[in-house]
């Protein structure tokens, strides 16, 4: 059985790492299992890509399609053309895609049209917000996939409500949390907060990169105004996505932000550095999907600067509050959170570090040729 695992953008790398590890372990007992890691090149800056491979101990990708940035159609199209050529050469049995970035959807469509089976890891998440490119990527990917691995029962229910055969859906847990649990102690030992002269538990982390937040001048200015107020109460560390930094400069806010006395505006961080900071943060302010989930395990309250979330399980377990992007709402939510004592929340079911192993087991057991289990194993 030959499997291609695809990664393209920063949030994919921590999801493929445990899958590659589980595949490597499975290969040791089943030499007929072959796998290959393909990087589409959607993210290419050293800090957005290579740093993650190093931190996570990921092997260098077997193939880098090197597609780079572009408009949605251009980027998606370039990935599809490059990936189709690779599939024709390699002829895998399965393509495994993760998350909801353009690379996820592009590779799922390409493989399916060549008659290759596709598995989606992190299936079934829905924001119901069609202005998000990721929502389109999620829905298109899920409808095509032969196997859908979900992080929580709400995601499985979304897929069933869309008419997907329950036999294709498997609730396995969260591969991103596999990675977090594996690296948590190593990350905390970095004590990165000290680099910024901060004390553990006495700072906030900010990340922003959604086009809806940073490409619209009025929205971005509102968030920046709120952050200006927040940093007077709580020192902030704000690792900036390239898009966010570029738009802050375009809108003429960059110089003003640099004058904030208690905000550390920095380049994007590597995985371990970021985890070091988040694991001791008093608060996380973000529009990222992954951070909402990580917060649910780390116990740092998360305030999500969006109107919706595709990860409602994080709200259900009490780890996350979705407040939108209006300055008054952000400031109020921060003040409320800071005035409350932190109550630890119950982690979502199966977010236990074993998701990737469950996925690989299911894939192997479905292999018609029974190369790894023999004819009697079921
Ligand atoms: C992508 C994903 C988003 C994910 C995010 C995490 C899609 C539709 N979006 O958004 O879901 O949350 O990654 O970061 O797939 N750029 C660089 N260096 C890089 C990569 C990008 O400078 O290595 C800049 C370029 O100006 C580029 C812009 O960032 O045009 C946007 O990159 P892109 O890959 O299109 O989307 P992201 O905003 O990163």
Short mmCIF file of C-alpha atoms in Angstrom, two decimals, residues 143-358:
data_model
loop_
_atom_site.label_atom_id
_atom_site.label_comp_id
_atom_site.label_asym_id
_atom_site.label_seq_id
_atom_site.Cartn_x
_atom_site.Cartn_y
_atom_site.Cartn_z
CA UNK A 143 -17.59 15.62 -0.18
CA UNK A 144 -14.87 13.95 -2.28
CA UNK A 145 -13.09 11.91 0.35
CA UNK A 146 -13.33 8.16 0.83
CA UNK A 147 -12.32 8.38 4.48
CA UNK A 148 -13.11 11.28 6.79
CA UNK A 149 -11.26 11.48 10.11
CA UNK A 150 -12.88 13.85 12.59
CA UNK A 151 -11.63 15.58 15.73
CA UNK A 152 -14.94 15.54 17.59
CA UNK A 153 -18.49 14.19 17.43
CA UNK A 154 -19.87 17.59 16.33
CA UNK A 155 -17.76 17.36 13.17
CA UNK A 156 -18.96 13.79 12.53
CA UNK A 157 -22.55 15.00 12.93
CA UNK A 158 -21.95 17.81 10.40
CA UNK A 159 -20.81 15.26 7.83
CA UNK A 160 -23.77 12.98 8.44
CA UNK A 161 -26.15 15.93 8.15
CA UNK A 162 -24.62 16.61 4.72
CA UNK A 163 -25.52 13.10 3.63
CA UNK A 164 -22.08 11.53 3.86
CA UNK A 165 -22.16 7.78 4.40
CA UNK A 166 -21.43 7.16 8.12
CA UNK A 167 -19.20 4.25 7.06
CA UNK A 168 -16.71 6.78 5.68
CA UNK A 169 -16.57 8.83 8.91
CA UNK A 170 -14.24 7.98 11.79
CA UNK A 171 -13.97 10.00 15.00
CA UNK A 172 -10.30 9.60 15.88
CA UNK A 173 -9.28 12.68 17.91
CA UNK A 174 -6.94 15.49 17.01
CA UNK A 175 -3.54 14.99 15.35
CA UNK A 176 -2.51 18.56 16.17
CA UNK A 177 -2.94 17.70 19.84
CA UNK A 178 -0.79 14.58 19.34
CA UNK A 179 1.99 16.98 18.39
CA UNK A 180 1.28 19.40 21.22
CA UNK A 181 1.38 16.68 23.87
CA UNK A 182 4.59 15.26 22.45
CA UNK A 183 6.44 18.61 22.49
CA UNK A 184 4.82 20.41 25.40
CA UNK A 185 7.53 19.87 28.00
CA UNK A 186 10.40 20.55 25.62
CA UNK A 187 8.68 23.79 24.58
CA UNK A 188 8.00 24.98 28.13
CA UNK A 189 11.66 24.41 29.02
CA UNK A 190 12.60 27.11 26.49
CA UNK A 191 10.99 29.72 28.81
CA UNK A 192 10.64 32.01 25.84
CA UNK A 193 8.71 34.63 27.82
CA UNK A 194 11.97 35.53 29.55
CA UNK A 195 13.38 36.68 26.22
CA UNK A 196 10.78 39.46 26.30
CA UNK A 197 11.33 40.29 29.98
CA UNK A 198 7.94 38.78 30.87
CA UNK A 199 6.76 36.56 33.69
CA UNK A 200 5.00 33.24 33.20
CA UNK A 201 1.23 33.71 33.33
CA UNK A 202 1.44 37.49 33.02
CA UNK A 203 1.23 38.21 29.31
CA UNK A 204 -1.07 37.72 26.35
CA UNK A 205 -0.38 36.23 22.92
CA UNK A 206 -1.89 37.73 19.78
CA UNK A 207 -2.08 36.23 16.31
CA UNK A 208 -3.99 37.60 13.35
CA UNK A 209 -3.92 36.66 9.71
CA UNK A 210 -7.43 36.14 8.34
CA UNK A 211 -8.09 38.26 5.26
CA UNK A 212 -11.43 39.29 6.84
CA UNK A 213 -9.50 40.85 9.75
CA UNK A 214 -6.40 42.27 8.16
CA UNK A 215 -7.27 43.06 4.53
CA UNK A 216 -10.16 45.39 5.45
CA UNK A 217 -8.82 48.72 6.69
CA UNK A 218 -11.74 49.50 9.00
CA UNK A 219 -11.76 46.08 10.64
CA UNK A 220 -7.99 45.96 11.06
CA UNK A 221 -7.92 49.49 12.50
CA UNK A 222 -10.60 48.50 15.02
CA UNK A 223 -8.64 45.47 16.19
CA UNK A 224 -5.44 47.50 16.42
CA UNK A 225 -7.25 50.14 18.49
CA UNK A 226 -8.43 47.41 20.87
CA UNK A 227 -4.95 45.89 21.15
CA UNK A 228 -3.54 49.31 21.96
CA UNK A 229 -5.85 49.45 24.98
CA UNK A 230 -5.23 45.82 25.98
CA UNK A 231 -1.43 46.14 26.00
CA UNK A 232 -1.72 48.86 28.65
CA UNK A 233 -3.26 46.24 30.98
CA UNK A 234 -1.46 43.11 29.88
CA UNK A 235 1.88 42.95 28.04
CA UNK A 236 1.48 41.30 24.65
CA UNK A 237 3.59 39.21 22.31
CA UNK A 238 2.37 39.45 18.73
CA UNK A 239 4.18 37.23 16.19
CA UNK A 240 3.08 38.65 12.85
CA UNK A 241 2.11 36.64 9.80
CA UNK A 242 3.68 38.14 6.62
CA UNK A 243 0.25 39.18 5.36
CA UNK A 244 -0.55 41.02 8.62
CA UNK A 245 2.75 42.89 8.71
CA UNK A 246 2.32 43.88 5.06
CA UNK A 247 -1.23 45.19 5.62
CA UNK A 248 -0.19 47.09 8.80
CA UNK A 249 2.38 48.88 6.64
CA UNK A 250 -0.05 49.41 3.75
CA UNK A 251 -2.64 50.98 6.07
CA UNK A 252 -0.01 53.19 7.73
CA UNK A 253 -0.43 51.59 11.20
CA UNK A 254 2.94 49.93 11.53
CA UNK A 255 4.86 52.94 12.92
CA UNK A 256 2.15 53.63 15.51
CA UNK A 257 2.07 49.98 16.62
CA UNK A 258 5.81 49.98 17.13
CA UNK A 259 5.40 52.78 19.65
CA UNK A 260 3.21 50.62 21.92
CA UNK A 261 5.22 50.31 25.11
CA UNK A 262 4.09 46.83 26.18
CA UNK A 263 3.61 44.99 22.90
CA UNK A 264 6.33 42.87 21.35
CA UNK A 265 5.71 42.85 17.60
CA UNK A 266 7.88 40.08 16.26
CA UNK A 267 8.47 37.84 13.24
CA UNK A 268 6.51 34.54 13.05
CA UNK A 269 7.82 32.04 15.61
CA UNK A 270 8.76 28.40 15.20
CA UNK A 271 6.51 25.70 16.64
CA UNK A 272 8.36 25.12 19.91
CA UNK A 273 8.85 28.82 20.59
CA UNK A 274 5.18 29.52 20.07
CA UNK A 275 4.17 26.58 22.25
CA UNK A 276 6.53 27.81 24.95
CA UNK A 277 4.73 31.15 24.99
CA UNK A 278 1.18 29.83 24.70
CA UNK A 279 1.67 27.27 27.43
CA UNK A 280 2.26 30.06 29.98
CA UNK A 281 0.06 32.81 28.58
CA UNK A 282 -2.65 34.52 30.63
CA UNK A 283 -4.72 34.95 27.49
CA UNK A 284 -4.68 34.13 23.79
CA UNK A 285 -6.23 36.57 21.33
CA UNK A 286 -6.43 35.02 17.89
CA UNK A 287 -8.22 34.44 14.63
CA UNK A 288 -6.40 31.14 14.08
CA UNK A 289 -8.24 27.82 14.16
CA UNK A 290 -5.38 25.77 15.57
CA UNK A 291 -4.72 28.06 18.51
CA UNK A 292 -8.32 27.75 19.66
CA UNK A 293 -7.76 24.00 19.92
CA UNK A 294 -4.35 24.26 21.54
CA UNK A 295 -5.78 26.63 24.16
CA UNK A 296 -8.31 23.97 25.11
CA UNK A 297 -5.47 21.70 26.18
CA UNK A 298 -3.08 24.31 27.55
CA UNK A 299 -5.66 25.94 29.80
CA UNK A 300 -4.98 29.48 28.55
CA UNK A 301 -8.32 31.21 27.94
CA UNK A 302 -8.81 31.94 24.25
CA UNK A 303 -10.63 34.95 22.85
CA UNK A 304 -11.37 34.43 19.19
CA UNK A 305 -11.45 37.57 17.06
CA UNK A 306 -13.97 36.27 14.54
CA UNK A 307 -17.72 36.22 14.16
CA UNK A 308 -17.84 32.40 14.12
CA UNK A 309 -15.76 29.32 14.63
CA UNK A 310 -15.57 25.99 12.84
CA UNK A 311 -14.34 24.56 16.14
CA UNK A 312 -17.37 24.92 18.47
CA UNK A 313 -16.09 22.07 20.64
CA UNK A 314 -13.56 24.54 22.09
CA UNK A 315 -16.43 26.80 23.17
CA UNK A 316 -18.41 23.83 24.49
CA UNK A 317 -15.58 22.79 26.82
CA UNK A 318 -15.28 26.36 28.11
CA UNK A 319 -11.86 27.12 26.62
CA UNK A 320 -12.85 29.64 23.98
CA UNK A 321 -15.03 32.69 23.55
CA UNK A 322 -15.91 33.98 20.09
CA UNK A 323 -16.18 37.77 20.34
CA UNK A 324 -15.86 39.12 16.78
CA UNK A 325 -13.63 41.94 15.64
CA UNK A 326 -15.26 45.06 17.12
CA UNK A 327 -12.97 46.96 19.50
CA UNK A 328 -15.48 47.39 22.34
CA UNK A 329 -16.30 43.66 22.36
CA UNK A 330 -12.62 42.70 22.37
CA UNK A 331 -11.75 45.04 25.23
CA UNK A 332 -14.74 43.95 27.29
CA UNK A 333 -13.96 40.25 26.78
CA UNK A 334 -10.33 40.75 27.81
CA UNK A 335 -11.30 42.67 30.93
CA UNK A 336 -13.85 40.06 31.93
CA UNK A 337 -11.39 37.22 31.41
CA UNK A 338 -8.62 38.95 33.35
CA UNK A 339 -10.93 39.58 36.29
CA UNK A 340 -11.95 35.91 36.52
CA UNK A 341 -9.92 33.18 38.09
CA UNK A 342 -8.88 30.51 35.62
CA UNK A 343 -10.85 27.29 35.86
CA UNK A 344 -9.30 24.32 34.09
CA UNK A 345 -11.53 22.83 31.40
CA UNK A 346 -12.05 19.19 30.53
CA UNK A 347 -10.18 18.36 27.31
CA UNK A 348 -12.36 17.15 24.43
CA UNK A 349 -12.74 13.40 24.10
CA UNK A 350 -9.87 11.53 22.39
CA UNK A 351 -7.57 14.57 22.35
CA UNK A 352 -5.09 12.24 23.96
CA UNK A 353 -2.06 11.98 21.71
CA UNK A 354 -3.20 8.84 19.88
CA UNK A 355 -5.16 10.21 16.92
CA UNK A 356 -2.51 9.55 14.26
CA UNK A 357 -2.11 5.94 15.38
CA UNK A 358 -5.87 5.42 15.14
#
